[in-house]
XYZ file of C-alpha atoms in Angstrom:
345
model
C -9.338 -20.052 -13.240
C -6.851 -21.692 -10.848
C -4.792 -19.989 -8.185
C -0.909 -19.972 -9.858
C 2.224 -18.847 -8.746
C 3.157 -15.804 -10.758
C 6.567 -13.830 -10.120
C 9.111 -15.025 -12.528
C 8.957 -14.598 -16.395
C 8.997 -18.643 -16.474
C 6.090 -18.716 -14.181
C 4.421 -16.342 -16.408
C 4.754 -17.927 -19.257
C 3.345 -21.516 -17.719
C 0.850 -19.191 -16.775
C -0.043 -17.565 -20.062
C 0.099 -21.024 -21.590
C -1.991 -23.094 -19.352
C -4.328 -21.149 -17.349
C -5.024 -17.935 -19.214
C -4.521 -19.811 -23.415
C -2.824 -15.851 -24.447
C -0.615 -17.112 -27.216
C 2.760 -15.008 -27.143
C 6.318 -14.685 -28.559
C 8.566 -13.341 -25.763
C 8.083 -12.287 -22.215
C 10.453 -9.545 -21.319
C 10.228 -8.308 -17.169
C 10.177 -4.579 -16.832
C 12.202 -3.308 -13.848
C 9.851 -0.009 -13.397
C 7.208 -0.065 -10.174
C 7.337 -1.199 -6.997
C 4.406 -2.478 -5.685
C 3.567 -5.234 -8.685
C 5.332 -7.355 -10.907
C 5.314 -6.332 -14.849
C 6.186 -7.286 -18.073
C 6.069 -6.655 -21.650
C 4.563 -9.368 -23.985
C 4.846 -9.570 -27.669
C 2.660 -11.469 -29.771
C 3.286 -14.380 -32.541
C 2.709 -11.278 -34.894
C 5.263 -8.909 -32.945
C 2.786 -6.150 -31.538
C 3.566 -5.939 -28.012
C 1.335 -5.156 -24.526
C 2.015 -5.117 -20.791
C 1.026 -8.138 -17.913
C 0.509 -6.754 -14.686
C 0.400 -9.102 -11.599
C -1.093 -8.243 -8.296
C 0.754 -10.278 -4.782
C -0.388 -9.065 -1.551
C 2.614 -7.293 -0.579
C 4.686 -4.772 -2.504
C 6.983 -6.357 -4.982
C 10.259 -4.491 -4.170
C 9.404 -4.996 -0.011
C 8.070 -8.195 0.431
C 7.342 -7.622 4.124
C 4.532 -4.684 3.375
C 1.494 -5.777 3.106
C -0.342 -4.731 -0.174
C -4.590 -5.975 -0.793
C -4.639 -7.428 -4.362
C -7.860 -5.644 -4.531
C -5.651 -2.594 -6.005
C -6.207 -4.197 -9.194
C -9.840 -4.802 -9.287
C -9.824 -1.077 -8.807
C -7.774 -0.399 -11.302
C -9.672 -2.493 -13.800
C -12.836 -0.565 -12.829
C -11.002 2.649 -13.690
C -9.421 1.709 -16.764
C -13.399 0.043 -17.699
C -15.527 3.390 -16.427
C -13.268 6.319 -16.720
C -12.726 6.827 -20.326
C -16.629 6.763 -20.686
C -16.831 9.704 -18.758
C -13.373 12.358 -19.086
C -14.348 14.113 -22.481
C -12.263 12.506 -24.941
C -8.531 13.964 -25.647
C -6.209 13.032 -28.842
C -3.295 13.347 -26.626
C -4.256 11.656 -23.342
C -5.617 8.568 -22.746
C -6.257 5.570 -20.373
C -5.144 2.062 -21.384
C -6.991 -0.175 -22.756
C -7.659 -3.857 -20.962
C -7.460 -7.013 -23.105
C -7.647 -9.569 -20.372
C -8.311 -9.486 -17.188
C -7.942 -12.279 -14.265
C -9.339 -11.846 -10.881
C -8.229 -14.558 -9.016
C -4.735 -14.300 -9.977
C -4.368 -10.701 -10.302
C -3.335 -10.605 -14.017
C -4.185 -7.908 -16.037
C -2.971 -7.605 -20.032
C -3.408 -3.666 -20.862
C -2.646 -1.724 -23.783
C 1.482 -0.611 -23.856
C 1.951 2.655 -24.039
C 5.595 3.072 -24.974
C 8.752 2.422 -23.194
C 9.591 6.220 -21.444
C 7.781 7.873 -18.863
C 7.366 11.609 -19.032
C 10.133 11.385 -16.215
C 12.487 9.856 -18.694
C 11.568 11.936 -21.515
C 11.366 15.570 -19.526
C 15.051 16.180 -20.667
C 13.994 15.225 -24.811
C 14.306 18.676 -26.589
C 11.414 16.897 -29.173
C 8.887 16.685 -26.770
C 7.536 20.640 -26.542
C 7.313 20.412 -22.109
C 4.692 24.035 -22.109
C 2.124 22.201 -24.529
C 2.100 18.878 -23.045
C 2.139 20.552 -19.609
C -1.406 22.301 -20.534
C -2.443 19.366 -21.625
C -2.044 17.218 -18.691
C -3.423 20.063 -16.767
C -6.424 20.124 -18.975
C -7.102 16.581 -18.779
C -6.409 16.065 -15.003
C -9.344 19.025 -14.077
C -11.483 17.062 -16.639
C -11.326 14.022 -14.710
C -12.732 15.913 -11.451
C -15.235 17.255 -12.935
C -16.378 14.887 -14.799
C -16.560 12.038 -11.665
C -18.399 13.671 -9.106
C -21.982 11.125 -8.766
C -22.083 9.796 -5.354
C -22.630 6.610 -6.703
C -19.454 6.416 -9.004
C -17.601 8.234 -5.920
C -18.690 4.849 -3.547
C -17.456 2.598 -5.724
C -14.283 3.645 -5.488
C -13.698 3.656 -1.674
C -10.620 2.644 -2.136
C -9.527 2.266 1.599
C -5.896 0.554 0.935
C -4.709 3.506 -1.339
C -6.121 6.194 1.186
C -4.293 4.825 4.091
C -0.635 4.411 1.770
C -1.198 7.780 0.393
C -0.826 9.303 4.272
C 2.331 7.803 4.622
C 4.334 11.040 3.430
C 2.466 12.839 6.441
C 2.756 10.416 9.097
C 6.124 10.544 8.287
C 7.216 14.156 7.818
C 7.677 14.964 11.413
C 10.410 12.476 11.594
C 12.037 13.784 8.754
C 12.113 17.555 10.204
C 13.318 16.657 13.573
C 16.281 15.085 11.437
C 16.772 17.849 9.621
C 17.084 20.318 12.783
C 13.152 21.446 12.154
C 9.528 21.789 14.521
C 8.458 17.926 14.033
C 5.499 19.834 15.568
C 4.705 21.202 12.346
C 4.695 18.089 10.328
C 2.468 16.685 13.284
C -0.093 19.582 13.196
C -0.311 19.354 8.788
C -0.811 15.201 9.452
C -3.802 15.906 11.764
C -5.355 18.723 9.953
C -4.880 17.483 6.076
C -3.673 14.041 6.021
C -6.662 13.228 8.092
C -9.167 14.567 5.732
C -7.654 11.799 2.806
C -10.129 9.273 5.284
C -13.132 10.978 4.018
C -12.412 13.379 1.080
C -14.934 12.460 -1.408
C -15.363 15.068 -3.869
C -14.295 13.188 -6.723
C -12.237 10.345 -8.200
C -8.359 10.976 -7.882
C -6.043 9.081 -9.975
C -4.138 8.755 -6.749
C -0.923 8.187 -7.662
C -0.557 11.106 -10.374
C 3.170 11.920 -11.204
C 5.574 11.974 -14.275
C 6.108 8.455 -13.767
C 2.882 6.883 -14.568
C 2.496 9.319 -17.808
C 3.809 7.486 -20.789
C 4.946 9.464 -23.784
C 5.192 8.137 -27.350
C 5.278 10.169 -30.542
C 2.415 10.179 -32.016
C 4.117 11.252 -36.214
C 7.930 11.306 -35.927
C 7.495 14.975 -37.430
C 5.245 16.200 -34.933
C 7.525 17.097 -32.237
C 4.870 18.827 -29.974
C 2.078 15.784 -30.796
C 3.141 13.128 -28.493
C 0.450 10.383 -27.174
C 0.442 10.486 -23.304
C -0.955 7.187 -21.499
C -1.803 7.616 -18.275
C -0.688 4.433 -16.453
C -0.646 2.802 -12.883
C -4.642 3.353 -11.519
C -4.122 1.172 -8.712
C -4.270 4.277 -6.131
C -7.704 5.362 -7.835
C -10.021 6.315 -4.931
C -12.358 9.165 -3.999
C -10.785 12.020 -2.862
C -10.122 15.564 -3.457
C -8.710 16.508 -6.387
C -6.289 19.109 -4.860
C -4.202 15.916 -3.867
C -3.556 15.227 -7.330
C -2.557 18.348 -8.536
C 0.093 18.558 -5.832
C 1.201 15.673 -6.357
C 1.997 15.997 -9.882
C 2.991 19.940 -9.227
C 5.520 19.029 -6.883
C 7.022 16.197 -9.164
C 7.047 18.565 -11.634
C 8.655 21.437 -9.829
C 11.466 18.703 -8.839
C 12.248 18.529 -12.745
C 12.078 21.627 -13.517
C 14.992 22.362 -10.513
C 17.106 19.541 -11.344
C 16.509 18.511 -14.834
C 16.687 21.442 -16.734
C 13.882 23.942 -16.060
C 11.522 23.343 -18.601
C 8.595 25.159 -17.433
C 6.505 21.828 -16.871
C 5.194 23.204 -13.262
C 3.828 26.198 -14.058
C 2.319 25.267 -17.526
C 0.645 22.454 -15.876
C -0.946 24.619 -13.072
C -2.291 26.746 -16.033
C -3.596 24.028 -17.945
C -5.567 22.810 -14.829
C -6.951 26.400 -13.937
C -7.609 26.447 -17.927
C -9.981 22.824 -17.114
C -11.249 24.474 -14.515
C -12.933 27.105 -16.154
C -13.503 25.163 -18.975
C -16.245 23.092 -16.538
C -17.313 26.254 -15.287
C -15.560 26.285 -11.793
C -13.497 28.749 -9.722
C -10.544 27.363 -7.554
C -11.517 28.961 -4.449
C -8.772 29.218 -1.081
C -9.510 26.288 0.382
C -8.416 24.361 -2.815
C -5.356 26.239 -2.941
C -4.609 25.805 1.056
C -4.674 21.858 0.338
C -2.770 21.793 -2.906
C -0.133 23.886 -0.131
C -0.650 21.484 1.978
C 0.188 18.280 0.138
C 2.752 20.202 -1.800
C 4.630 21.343 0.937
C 4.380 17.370 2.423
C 5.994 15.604 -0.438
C 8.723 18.156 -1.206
C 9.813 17.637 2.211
C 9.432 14.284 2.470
C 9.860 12.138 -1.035
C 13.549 14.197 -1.790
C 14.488 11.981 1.472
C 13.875 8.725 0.042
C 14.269 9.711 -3.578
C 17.453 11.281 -4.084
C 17.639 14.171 -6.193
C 20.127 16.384 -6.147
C 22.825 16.012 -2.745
C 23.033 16.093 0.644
C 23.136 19.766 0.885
C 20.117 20.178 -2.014
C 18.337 17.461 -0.322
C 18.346 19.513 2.999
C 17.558 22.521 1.278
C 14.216 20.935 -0.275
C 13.235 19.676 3.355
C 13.720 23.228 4.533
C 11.331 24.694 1.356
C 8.473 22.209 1.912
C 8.798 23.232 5.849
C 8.351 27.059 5.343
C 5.666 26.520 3.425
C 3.929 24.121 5.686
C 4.378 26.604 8.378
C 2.785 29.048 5.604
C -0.185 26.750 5.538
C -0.824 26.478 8.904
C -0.834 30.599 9.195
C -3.331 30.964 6.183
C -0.452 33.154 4.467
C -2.654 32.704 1.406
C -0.462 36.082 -0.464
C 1.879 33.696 0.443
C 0.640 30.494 -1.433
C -0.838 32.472 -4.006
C 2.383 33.693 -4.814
C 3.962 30.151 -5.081
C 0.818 28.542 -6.919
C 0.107 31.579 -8.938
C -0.745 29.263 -12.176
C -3.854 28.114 -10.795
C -5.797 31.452 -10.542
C -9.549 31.127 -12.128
C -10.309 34.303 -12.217
């Protein structure tokens, strides 16, 4: 199929007419993500799906340099995954109806218009269950993706070298905010060098409450919502720790500032419930990098995404610092205490 220009809805639409033949109603462009251009699509017979389109550079900064190849890992997710994570009626990964290489297109399954972001303050979604469940499903996918041959086919090099950016920059941030950039310098060389060559698993890579979609599944049911778990273009071999922090620390975030809904600590449960459901202990080295990463994008991601002000914002910096310095002492009491959720045993 021939190279086309595709970052307008009108170019789109030539696109889907001419090159690609998807017959369609209305194009609408969907303002979330950064990195790639989106929309939804509605068929002649109304049902609707989303176009994803891969440039190499991030959509919102045109100056960063992104690979396109981002979405022939995602596509490999979205096609091998679901094969292999035991199958869930509340989570799952989209499906993919069309697929482009050479232009980056990619026509997925829609899995509602709110992320779990947007919904967290909903009083009909029930936070604890859906919580466990994401826990659940998240251990599930480590253990479940662990052959070395699956694991080298997702060397995903581009995501592992974006995902360091919080710890490259973190020193930075704490001699701003009157802190030891020594500290953030010390975490960067012990733990965000080890993203390079983590390969334990495959990590979703990006895993937050923005790429969760929720959409009720029986508008009676107001603890049975389908989750789809978007946005695989960070996929990569890794260690799963990174993942759970990730999504821990998002989650702690909401639960602060949007209304304390217990999402943090049921999800830590629900992973340590996975876990043991596969048969596994989280041992403290597990813990010490979940620390690690949490304590990283606390500190960091409040700075670029605002969350509460200037005073909360400094006070967040100042949380993920102590426990950084935490990490680097081993104060595992310490981290225990914090992550308490995720205890095996």
């Amino acid at each position: 199929m021939p190279k086309a220009s595709i970052t307008t809805t009108p170019e789109l639409e030539a696109y889907l007419t001419q090159n690609a033949k998807i017959p369609f109603s209305r194009v609408v462009s969907l303002s979330g993500g950064t990195a790639n251009f989106t929309w939804r699509l509605y068929s002649p017979s109304g049902e609707s799906s989303i176009i994803k389109h891969a440039e190499s550079y991030v959509k919102d900064i045109t100056t960063m340099p992104f690979s396109t190849d981002r979405m022939d890992f995602e596509k490999k997710a979205m096609d091998a995954l679901p094969m292999l994570i035991p199958q869930d009626d509340l989570l799952r990964i989209p499906k993919i109806h069309f697929y482009d290489p050479n232009n980056h297109v990619l026509q997925l399954t829609d899995g509602g218009p709110r992320t779990l972001k947007e919904a967290y303050t909903d009083h009909l979604l029930n936070i604890p269950v859906l919580g466990r469940r994401i826990g659940i499903w998240l251990a599930r996918l480590h253990a479940s993706t662990r052959s070395v041959d699956l694991k080298a086919s997702f060397d995903n090099q581009t995501a592992k070298s974006i995902y360091r950016y919080a710890y490259a920059s973190s020193p930075a941030v704490f001699s701003v905010y009157g802190h030891d950039a020594a500290v953030g310098s010390r975490i960067n060389e012990t733990y965000g060098s080890q993203l390079r060559t983590d390969s334990v698993c495959i990590c979703h890579g990006d895993f937050w409450p923005g790429n969760l979609i929720v959409q009720s599944a029986v508008s009676y049911g107001w603890s049975n919502f389908n989750t789809t778990v978007v946005d695989w273009e960070m996929v990569r071999d890794g260690c799963g720790a990174t993942d759970v922090a990730q999504f821990a620390a998002e989650a702690w975030l909401l639960d602060r500032f949007r209304g304390g809904r217990g999402l943090f600590g049921a999800f830590l449960k629900g992973y340590a419930e996975g876990a043991r459901e596969n048969g596994e202990v989280i041992g403290d080295g597990f813990l010490e990098r979940v620390a690690a990463h949490f304590g990283t994008h606390v500190a960091f991601w409040p700075t670029v995404v605002e969350w509460g002000t200037k005073e909360e914002t400094k006070e967040l910096v100042s949380f993920g610092y102590d426990l950084l310095v935490k990490v680097l002492e081993m104060d595992l009491p310490f981290m225990k205490n914090i992550f308490s959720g995720l205890e095996t045993s």
